[in-house]
Short mmCIF file of C-alpha atoms and ligand atoms in Angstrom, two decimals:
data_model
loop_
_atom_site.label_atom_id
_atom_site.label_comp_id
_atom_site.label_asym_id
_atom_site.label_seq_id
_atom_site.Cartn_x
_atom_site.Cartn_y
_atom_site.Cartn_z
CA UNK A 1 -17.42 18.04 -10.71
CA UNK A 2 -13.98 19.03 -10.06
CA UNK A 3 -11.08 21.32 -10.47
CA UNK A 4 -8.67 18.59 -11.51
CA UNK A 5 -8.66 18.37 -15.50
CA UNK A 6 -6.62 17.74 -18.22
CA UNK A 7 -4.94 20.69 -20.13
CA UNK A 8 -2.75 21.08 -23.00
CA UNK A 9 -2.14 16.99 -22.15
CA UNK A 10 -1.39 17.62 -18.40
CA UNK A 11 -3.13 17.13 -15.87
CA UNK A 12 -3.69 20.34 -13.55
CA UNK A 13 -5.47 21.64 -10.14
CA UNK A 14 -7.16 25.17 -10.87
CA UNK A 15 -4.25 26.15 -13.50
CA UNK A 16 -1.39 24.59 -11.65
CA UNK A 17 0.08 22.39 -13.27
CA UNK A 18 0.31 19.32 -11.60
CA UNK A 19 3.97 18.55 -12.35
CA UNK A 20 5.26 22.40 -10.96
CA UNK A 21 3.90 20.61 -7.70
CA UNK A 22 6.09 17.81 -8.07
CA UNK A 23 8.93 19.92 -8.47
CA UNK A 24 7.96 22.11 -5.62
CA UNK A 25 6.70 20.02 -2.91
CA UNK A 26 8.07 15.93 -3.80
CA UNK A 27 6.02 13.25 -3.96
CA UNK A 28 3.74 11.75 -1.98
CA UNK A 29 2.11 15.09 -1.67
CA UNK A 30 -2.14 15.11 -1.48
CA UNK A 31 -3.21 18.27 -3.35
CA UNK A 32 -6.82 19.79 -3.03
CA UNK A 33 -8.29 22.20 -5.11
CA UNK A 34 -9.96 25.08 -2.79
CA UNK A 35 -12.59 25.96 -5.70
CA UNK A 36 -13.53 22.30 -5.69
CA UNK A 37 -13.49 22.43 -1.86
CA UNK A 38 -16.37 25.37 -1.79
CA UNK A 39 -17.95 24.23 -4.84
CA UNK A 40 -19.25 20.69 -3.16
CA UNK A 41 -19.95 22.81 -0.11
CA UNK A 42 -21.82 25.30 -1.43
CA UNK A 43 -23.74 22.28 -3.77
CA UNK A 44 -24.63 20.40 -0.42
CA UNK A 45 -25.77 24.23 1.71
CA UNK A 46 -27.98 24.97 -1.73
CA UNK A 47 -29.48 21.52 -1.62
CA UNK A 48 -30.40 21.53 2.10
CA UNK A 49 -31.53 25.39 2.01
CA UNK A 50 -34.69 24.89 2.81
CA UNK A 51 -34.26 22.89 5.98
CA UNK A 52 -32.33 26.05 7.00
CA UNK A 53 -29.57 23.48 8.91
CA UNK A 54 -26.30 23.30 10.92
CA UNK A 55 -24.20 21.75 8.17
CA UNK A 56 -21.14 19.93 10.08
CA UNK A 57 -18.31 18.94 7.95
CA UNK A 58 -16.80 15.59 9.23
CA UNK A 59 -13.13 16.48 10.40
CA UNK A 60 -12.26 12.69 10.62
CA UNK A 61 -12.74 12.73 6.45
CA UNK A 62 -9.61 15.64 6.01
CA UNK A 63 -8.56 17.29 9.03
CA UNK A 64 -6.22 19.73 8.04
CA UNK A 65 -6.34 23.04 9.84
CA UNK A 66 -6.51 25.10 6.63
CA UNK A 67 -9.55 23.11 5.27
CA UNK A 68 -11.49 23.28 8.41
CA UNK A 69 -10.60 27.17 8.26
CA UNK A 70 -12.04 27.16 4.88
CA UNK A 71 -14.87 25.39 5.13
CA UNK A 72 -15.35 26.82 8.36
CA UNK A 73 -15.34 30.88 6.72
CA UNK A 74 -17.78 29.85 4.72
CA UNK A 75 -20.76 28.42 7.09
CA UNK A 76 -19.85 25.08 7.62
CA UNK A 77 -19.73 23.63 11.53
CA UNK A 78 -17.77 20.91 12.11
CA UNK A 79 -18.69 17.45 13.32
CA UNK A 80 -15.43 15.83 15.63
CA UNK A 81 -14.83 12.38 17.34
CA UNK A 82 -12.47 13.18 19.39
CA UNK A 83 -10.22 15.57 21.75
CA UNK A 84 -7.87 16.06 18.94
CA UNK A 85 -10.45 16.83 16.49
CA UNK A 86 -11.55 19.31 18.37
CA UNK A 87 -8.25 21.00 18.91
CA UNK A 88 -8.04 21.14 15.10
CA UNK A 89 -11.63 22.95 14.72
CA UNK A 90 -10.64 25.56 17.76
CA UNK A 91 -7.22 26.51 15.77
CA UNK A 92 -8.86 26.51 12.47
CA UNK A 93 -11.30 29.49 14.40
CA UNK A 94 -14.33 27.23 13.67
CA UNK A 95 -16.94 28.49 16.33
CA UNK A 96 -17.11 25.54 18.81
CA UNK A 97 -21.32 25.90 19.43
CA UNK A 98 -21.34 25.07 15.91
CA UNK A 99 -19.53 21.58 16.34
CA UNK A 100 -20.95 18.13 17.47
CA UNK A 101 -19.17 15.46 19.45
CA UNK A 102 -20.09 12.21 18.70
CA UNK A 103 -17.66 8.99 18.99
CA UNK A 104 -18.06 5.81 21.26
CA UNK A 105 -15.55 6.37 23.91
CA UNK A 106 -15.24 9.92 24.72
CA UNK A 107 -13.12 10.14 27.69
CA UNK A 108 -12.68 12.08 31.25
CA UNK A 109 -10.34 14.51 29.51
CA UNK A 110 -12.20 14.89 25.98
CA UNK A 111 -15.45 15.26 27.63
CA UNK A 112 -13.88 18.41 30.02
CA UNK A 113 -12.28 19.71 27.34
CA UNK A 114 -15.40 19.85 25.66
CA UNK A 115 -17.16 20.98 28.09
CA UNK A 116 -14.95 23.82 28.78
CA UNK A 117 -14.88 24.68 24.79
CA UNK A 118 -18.72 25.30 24.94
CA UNK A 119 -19.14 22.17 22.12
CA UNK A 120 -22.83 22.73 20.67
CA UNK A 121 -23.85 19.00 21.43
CA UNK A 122 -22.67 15.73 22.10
CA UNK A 123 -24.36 13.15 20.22
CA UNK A 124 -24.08 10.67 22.91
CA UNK A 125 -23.81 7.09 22.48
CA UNK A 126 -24.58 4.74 25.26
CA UNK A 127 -26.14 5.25 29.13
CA UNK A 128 -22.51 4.88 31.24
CA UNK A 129 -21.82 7.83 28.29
CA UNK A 130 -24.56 9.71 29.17
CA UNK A 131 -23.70 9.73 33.57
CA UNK A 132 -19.98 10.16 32.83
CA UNK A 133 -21.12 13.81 30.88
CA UNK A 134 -23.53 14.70 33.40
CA UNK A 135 -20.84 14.02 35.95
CA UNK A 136 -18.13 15.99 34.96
CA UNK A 137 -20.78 18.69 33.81
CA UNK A 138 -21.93 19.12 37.34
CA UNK A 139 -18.08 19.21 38.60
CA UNK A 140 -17.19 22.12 36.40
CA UNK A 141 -21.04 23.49 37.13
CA UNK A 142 -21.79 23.75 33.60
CA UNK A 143 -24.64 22.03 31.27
CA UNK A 144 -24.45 20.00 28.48
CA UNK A 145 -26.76 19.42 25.35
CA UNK A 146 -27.02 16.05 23.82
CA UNK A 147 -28.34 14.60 21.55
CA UNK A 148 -28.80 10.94 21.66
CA UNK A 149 -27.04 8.14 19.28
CA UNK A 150 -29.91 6.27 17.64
CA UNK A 151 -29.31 2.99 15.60
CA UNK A 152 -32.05 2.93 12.99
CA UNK A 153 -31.30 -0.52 11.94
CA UNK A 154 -31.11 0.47 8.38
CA UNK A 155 -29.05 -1.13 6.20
CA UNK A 156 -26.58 1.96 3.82
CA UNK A 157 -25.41 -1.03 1.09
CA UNK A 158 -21.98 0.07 2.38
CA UNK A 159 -19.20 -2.08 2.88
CA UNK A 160 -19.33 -3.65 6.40
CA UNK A 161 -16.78 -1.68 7.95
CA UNK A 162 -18.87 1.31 7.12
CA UNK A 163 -22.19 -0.09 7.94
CA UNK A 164 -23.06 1.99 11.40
CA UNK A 165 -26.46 2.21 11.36
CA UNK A 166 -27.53 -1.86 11.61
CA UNK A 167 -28.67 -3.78 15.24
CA UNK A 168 -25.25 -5.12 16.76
CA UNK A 169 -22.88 -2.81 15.79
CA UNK A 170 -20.87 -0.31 18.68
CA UNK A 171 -22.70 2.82 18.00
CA UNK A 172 -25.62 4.36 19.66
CA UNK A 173 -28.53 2.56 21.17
CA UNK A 174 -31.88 0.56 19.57
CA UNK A 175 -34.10 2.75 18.03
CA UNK A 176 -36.89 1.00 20.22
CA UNK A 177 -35.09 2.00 23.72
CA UNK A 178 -35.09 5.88 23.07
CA UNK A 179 -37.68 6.10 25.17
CA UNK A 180 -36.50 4.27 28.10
CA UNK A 181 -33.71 6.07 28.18
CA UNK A 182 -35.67 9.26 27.89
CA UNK A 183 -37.52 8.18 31.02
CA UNK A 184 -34.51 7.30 32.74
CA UNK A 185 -32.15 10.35 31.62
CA UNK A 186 -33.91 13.49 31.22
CA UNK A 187 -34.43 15.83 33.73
CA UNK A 188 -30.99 16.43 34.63
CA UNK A 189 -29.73 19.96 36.08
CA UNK A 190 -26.53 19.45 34.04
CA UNK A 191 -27.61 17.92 31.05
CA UNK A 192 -30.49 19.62 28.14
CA UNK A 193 -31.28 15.78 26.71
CA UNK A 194 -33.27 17.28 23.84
CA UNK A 195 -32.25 15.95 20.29
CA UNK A 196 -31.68 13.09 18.25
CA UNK A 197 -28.81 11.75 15.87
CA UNK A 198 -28.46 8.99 13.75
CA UNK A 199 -25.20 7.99 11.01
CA UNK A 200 -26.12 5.04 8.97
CA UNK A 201 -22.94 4.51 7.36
CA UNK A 202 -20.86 5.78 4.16
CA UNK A 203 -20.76 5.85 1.54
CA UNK A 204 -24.87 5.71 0.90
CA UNK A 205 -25.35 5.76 -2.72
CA UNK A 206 -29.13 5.32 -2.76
CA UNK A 207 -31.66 7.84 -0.96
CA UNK A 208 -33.63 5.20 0.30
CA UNK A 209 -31.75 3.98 3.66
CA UNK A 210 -31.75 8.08 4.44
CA UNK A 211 -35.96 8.35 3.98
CA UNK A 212 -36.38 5.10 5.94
CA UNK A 213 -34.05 6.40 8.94
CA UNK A 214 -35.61 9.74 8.88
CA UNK A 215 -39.08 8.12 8.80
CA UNK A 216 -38.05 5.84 11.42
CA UNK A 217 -36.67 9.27 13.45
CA UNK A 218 -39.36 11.31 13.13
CA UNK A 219 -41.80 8.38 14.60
CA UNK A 220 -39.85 8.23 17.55
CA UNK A 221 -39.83 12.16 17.84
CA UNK A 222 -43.18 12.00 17.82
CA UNK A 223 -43.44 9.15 20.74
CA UNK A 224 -41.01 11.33 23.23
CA UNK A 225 -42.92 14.52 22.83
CA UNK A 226 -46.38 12.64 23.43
CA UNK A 227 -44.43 11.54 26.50
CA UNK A 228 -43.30 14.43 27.83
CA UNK A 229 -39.80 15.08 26.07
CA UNK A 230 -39.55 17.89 23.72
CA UNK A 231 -36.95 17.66 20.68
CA UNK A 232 -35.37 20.28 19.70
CA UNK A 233 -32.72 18.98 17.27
CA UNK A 234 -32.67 16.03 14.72
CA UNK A 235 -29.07 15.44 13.74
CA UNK A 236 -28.95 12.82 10.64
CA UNK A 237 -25.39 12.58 9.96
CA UNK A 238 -23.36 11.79 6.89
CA UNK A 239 -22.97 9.11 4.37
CA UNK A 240 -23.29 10.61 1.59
CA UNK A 241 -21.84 9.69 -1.45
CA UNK A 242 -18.90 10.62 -3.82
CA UNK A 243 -17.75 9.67 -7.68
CA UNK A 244 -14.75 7.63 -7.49
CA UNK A 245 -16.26 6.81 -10.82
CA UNK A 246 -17.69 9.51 -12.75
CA UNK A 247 -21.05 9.93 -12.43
CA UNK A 248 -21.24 7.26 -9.45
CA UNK A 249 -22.62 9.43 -6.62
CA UNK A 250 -25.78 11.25 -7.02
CA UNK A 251 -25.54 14.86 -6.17
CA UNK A 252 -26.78 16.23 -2.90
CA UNK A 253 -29.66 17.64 -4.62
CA UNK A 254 -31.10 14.16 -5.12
CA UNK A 255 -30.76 13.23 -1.24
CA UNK A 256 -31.90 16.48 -0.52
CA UNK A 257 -35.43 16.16 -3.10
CA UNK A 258 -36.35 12.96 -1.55
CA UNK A 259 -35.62 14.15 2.47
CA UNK A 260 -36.89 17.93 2.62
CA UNK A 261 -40.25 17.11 1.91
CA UNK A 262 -40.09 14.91 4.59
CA UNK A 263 -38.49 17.35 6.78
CA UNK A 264 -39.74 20.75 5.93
CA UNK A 265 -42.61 20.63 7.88
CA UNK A 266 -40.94 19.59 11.08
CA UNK A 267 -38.75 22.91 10.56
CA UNK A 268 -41.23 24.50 10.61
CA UNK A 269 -42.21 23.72 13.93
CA UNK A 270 -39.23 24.44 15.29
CA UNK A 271 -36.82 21.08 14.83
CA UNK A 272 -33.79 22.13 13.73
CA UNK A 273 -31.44 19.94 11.33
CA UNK A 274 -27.66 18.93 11.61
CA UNK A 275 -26.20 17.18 8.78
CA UNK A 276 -22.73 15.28 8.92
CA UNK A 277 -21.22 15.06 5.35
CA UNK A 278 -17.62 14.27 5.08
CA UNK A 279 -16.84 12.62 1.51
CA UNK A 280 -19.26 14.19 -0.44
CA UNK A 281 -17.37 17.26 0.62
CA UNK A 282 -13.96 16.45 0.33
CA UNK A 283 -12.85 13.33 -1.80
CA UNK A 284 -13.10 14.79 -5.05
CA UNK A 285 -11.26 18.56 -3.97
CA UNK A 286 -7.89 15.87 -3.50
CA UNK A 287 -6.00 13.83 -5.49
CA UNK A 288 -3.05 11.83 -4.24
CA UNK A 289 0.28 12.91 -6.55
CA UNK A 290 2.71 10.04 -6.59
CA UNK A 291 5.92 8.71 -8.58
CA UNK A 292 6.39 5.58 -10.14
CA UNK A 293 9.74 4.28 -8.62
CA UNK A 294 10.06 1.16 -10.70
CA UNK A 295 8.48 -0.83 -13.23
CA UNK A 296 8.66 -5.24 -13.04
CA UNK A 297 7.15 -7.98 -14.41
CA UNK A 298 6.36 -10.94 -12.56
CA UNK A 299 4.59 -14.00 -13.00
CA UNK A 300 1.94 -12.80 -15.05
CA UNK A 301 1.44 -9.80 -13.39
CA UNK A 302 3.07 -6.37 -14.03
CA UNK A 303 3.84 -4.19 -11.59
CA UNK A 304 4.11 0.18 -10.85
CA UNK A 305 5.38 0.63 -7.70
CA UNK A 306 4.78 3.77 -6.50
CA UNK A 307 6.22 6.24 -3.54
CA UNK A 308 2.76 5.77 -2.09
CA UNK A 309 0.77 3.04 -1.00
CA UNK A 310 -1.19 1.82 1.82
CA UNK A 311 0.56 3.90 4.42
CA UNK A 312 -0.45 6.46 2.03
CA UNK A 313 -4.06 5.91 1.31
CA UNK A 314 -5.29 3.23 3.17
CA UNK A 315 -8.68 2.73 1.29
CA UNK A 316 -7.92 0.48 -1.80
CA UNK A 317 -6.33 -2.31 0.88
CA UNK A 318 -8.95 -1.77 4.04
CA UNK A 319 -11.79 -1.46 1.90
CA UNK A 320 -10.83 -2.86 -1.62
CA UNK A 321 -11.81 0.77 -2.55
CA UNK A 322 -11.94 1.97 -5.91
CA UNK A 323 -9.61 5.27 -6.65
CA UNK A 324 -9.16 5.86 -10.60
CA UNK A 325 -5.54 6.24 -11.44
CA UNK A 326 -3.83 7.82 -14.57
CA UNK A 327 -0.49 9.57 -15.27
CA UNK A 328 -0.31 13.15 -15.02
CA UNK A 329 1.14 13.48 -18.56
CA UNK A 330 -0.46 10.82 -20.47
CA UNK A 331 0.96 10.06 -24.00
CA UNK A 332 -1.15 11.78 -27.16
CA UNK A 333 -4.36 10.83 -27.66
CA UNK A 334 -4.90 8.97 -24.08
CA UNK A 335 -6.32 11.48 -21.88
CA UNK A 336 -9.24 10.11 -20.43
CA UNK A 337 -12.72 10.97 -21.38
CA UNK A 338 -13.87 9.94 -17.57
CA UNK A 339 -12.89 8.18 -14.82
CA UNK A 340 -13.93 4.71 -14.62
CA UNK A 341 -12.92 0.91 -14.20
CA UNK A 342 -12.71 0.26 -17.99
CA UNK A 343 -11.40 3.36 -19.69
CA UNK A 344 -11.92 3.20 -23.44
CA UNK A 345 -8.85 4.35 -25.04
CA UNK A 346 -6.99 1.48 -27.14
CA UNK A 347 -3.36 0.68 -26.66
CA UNK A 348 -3.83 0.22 -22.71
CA UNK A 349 -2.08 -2.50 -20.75
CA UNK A 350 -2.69 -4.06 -17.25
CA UNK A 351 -1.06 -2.88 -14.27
CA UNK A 352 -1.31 -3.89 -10.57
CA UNK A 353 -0.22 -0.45 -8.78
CA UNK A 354 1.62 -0.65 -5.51
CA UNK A 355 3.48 0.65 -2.78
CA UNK A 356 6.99 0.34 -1.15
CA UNK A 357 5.22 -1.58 2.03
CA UNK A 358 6.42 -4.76 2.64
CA UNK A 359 3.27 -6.41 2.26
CA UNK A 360 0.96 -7.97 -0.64
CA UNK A 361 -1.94 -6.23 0.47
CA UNK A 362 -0.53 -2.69 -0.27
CA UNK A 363 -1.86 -1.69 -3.57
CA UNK A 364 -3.62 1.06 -4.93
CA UNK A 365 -5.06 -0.46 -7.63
CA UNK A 366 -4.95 -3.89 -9.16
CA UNK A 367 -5.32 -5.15 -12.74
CA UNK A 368 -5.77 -1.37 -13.63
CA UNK A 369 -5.87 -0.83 -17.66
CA UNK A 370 -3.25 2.22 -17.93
CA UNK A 371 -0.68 3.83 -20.32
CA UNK A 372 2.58 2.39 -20.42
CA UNK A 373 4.25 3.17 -17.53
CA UNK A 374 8.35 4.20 -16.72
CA UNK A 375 10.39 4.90 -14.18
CA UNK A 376 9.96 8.87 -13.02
CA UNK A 377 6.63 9.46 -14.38
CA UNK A 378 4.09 11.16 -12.33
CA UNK A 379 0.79 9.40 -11.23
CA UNK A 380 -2.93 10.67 -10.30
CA UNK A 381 -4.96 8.95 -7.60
CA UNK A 382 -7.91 10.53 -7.80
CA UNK A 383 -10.85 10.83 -5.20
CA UNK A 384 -8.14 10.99 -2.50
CA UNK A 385 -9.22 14.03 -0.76
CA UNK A 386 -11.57 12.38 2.49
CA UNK A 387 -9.76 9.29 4.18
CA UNK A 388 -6.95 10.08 2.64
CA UNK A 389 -4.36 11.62 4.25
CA UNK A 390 -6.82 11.25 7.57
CA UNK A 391 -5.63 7.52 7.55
CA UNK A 392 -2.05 7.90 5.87
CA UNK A 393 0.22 6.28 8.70
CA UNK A 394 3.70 6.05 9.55
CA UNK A 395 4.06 2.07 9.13
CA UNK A 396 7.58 1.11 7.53
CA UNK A 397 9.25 4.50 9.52
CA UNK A 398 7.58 6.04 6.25
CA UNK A 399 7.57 9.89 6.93
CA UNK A 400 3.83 11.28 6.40
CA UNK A 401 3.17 13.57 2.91
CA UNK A 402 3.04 16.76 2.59
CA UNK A 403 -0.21 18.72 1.58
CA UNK A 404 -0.75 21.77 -0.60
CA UNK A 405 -4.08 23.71 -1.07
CA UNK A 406 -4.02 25.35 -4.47
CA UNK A 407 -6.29 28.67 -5.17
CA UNK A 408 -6.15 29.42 -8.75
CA UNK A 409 -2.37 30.04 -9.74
CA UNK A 410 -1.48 29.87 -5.75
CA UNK A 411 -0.05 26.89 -4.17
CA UNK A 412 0.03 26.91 -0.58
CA UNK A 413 1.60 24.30 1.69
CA UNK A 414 -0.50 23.28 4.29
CA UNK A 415 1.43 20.48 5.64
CA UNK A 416 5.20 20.09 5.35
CA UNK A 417 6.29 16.39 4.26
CA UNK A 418 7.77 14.99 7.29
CA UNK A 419 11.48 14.07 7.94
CA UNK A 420 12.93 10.90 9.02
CA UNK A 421 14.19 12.93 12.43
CA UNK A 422 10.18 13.65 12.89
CA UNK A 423 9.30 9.77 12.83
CA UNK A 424 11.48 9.91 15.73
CA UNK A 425 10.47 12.94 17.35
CA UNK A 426 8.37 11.61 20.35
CA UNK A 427 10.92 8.50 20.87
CA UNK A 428 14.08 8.57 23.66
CA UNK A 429 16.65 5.92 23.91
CA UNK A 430 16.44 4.59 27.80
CA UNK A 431 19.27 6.41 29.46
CA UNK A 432 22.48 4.27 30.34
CA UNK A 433 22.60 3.07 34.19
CA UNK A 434 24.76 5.84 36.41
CA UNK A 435 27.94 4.32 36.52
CA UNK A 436 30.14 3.43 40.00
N1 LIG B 501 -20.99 11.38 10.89
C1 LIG B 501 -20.55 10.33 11.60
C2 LIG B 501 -21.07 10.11 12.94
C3 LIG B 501 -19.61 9.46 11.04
O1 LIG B 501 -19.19 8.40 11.75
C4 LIG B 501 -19.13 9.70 9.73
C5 LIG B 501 -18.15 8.79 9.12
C6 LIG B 501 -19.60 10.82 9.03
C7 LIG B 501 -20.54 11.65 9.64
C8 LIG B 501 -19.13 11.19 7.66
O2 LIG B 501 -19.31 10.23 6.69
P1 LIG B 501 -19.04 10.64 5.16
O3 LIG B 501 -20.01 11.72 4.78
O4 LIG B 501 -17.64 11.16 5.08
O5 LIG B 501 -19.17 9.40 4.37
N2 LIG B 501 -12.73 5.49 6.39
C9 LIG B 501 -13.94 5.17 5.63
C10 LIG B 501 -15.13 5.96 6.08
C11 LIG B 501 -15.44 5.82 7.52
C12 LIG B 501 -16.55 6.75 7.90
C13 LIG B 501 -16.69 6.86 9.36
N3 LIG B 501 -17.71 7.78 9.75
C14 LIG B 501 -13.65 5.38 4.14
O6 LIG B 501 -12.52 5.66 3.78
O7 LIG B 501 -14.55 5.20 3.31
#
């Protein structure tokens, strides 16, 4: 599943140990394993091979520049929501006819810069969307493919912050007024309106929601070209899912048995296939390496605070997310057989793990059944690699971690830890009155 196992009772990335990182880089530092990296890739490509498709990693799940690169060399495209993401893809030398632009509020700028970069398609999201591209496509003379933003109205079973793909949420536009705004958008000089995309939300840990939006999809492919509007492209996102527990997820060979029958045929005649995945990709080639600062008791509870927490991996607050947790060194005999909610190893006691954030809500895990913990030992958040470090933030002046990709025996720093002069990098005190 992963590169990240327990040796010689340590736990290592490829055969790093994980506490030579410590040493090396501090903590909070996320670590990815690049084997792990290009072994869910090449997993997901094998899968989908027979729908021959674009397969667009989502940069908003682990942008750094060195894992779109990767990812990138080896045949992924790269779905981005914004300017910035695509700034990221362009430096990481990711082809930019092989990325897709979808996001609610593209503006002026984004849109030109787009534009300019040759994106592949925008997977447009609303009408005013829609004339703002043609617009500024026709001012720079140029013309740009979309697809359009289609809301299925199927429900993933993820948590509601997730859930994308239900009526009355932001994104796209009701399934049932594609064709409208076929009839009152295509044609344009400056715009190719010829494909369809849907996301339904993440993480989707049943195949079901996928075969009823592609079924749903398809149907409404089939009503444009009777009327006139041929469809070149079905993009049908991300979603899928990842094991924060083991065995949680099933593997993209499952999605893909139940959806290329479905899709094959289309292929054939010509539709071609995006698909979005993020997680499924990149949560289990990072972990999160932390420190335990302190150890208290209180009330009932007792606490390991960490040097990470929400402003370090935002999931476990935002989304009462599940990450499995364990020391790096655990004592003899407690080295976990899997990761799960109830490990069973005797001897374990209960441990609410937090962060130095002055606020309740900033945990990583709570009630967690663990080792004994102390002061200086070295702690494994696990499944950490997609909206991870994507969502770590600066809140308490807390300078952002630093990231390392390891390749076998090679650790390579990707991202330096940040210093308390680059919190205040972009900041100027207001400059005293001229005097006299
Ligand atoms: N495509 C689109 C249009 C998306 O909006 C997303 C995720 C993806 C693809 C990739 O989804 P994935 O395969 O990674 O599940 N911060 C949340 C997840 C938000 C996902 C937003 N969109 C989390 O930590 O779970």
């Amino acid at each position: 599943m992963d590169h990240f196992q327990f040796r010689d009772s340590e736990l290592h990335v490829e055969d790093v140990p994980l506490s030579a990182i410590a040493e090396s880089t501090g903590t909070p530092t996320y670590v990815y394993s690049k084997a792990t990296f290009l072994e869910h890739l090449l997993r997901f490509q094998e899968a989908f091979a027979p729908l021959d498709p674009l397969t667009c990693f989502a940069v908003k799940s682990c942008s750094n520049i060195s894992v779109l690169q990767l990812l990138g060399e080896h045949g992924a495209g790269m779905d981005i929501v914004s300017g910035g993401e695509l700034q990221r893809a362009l430096a990481a030398g990711v082809d930019p006819a092989r990325c897709v632009y979808a996001g609610v509020g593209k503006t002026d700028e984004e849109i030109e810069f787009a534009l300019r970069s040759g994106i592949g398609f925008f997977n447009c999201e609303s009408s005013p969307e829609y004339r703002n591209i043609e617009r500024i496509a026709s001012r720079l003379g140029v013309t740009a493919r979309i697809a359009l933003r289609v809301n299925p109205d199927v429900d993933p079973g993820a948590h509601r912050h997730t859930t994308t793909g239900v009526r009355a949420t932001k994104f796209g536009i009701d399934i049932e007024d594609t064709l409208a705004f076929f009839e009152a958008h295509a044609g344009s000089p400056h715009c190719e309106l010829c494909g369809l995309h849907a996301h339904i939300g993440s993480p989707v840990r049943e195949v079901m929601p996928y075969v009823v939006a592609v079924e749903r999809l398809l149907a409404t492919i089939d009503l444009l070209e009777q009327a006139g509007h041929p469809i070149s492209t079905l993009d049908i996102g991300g979603g899928f899912a990842a094991d924060y527990e083991t065995g949680e997820a099933p593997p993209a060979r499952t999605y893909a048995e139940a959806l290329v029958p479905i899709l094959e045929p289309r292929v054939r005649d010509g539709l071609r296939i995006i698909l979005e995945p993020g997680r499924s990709i990149s949560a289990n080639a990072g972990i999160l390496l932390a420190r335990v600062q302190y150890v208290k008791e209180a009330g009932d509870r007792r606490f390991a605070i960490l040097d990470a927490g929400m402003h370090t991996l935002l999931r476990p607050s935002h989304y009462d997310a599940f990450h499995f947790v364990w020391p790096c060194r655990p004592p003899a005999g407690m080295t976990p057989p899997a990761r799960t909610r109830e490990p069973a190893i005797p001897g374990l006691k209960n441990y609410d793990v937090v962060g130095p954030i002055c606020e309740t809500g900033d945990y990583i895990a709570l009630d967690r059944p663990l080792p004994a913990l102390e002061r200086g030992d070295l702690i494994a958040i696990f499944g950490s690699g997609a909206y991870g470090m994507s969502m770590a933030n600066r809140y308490n002046s807390m300078p952002l971690p630093a990231e390392v990709m390891v390749d076998g025996t090679a650790v390579h720093l990707i991202r330096r830890r940040e210093t308390h002069e680059d919190l205040m990098s972009h900041e100027s005190r207001v400059a005293a009155p001229a005097s006299g």
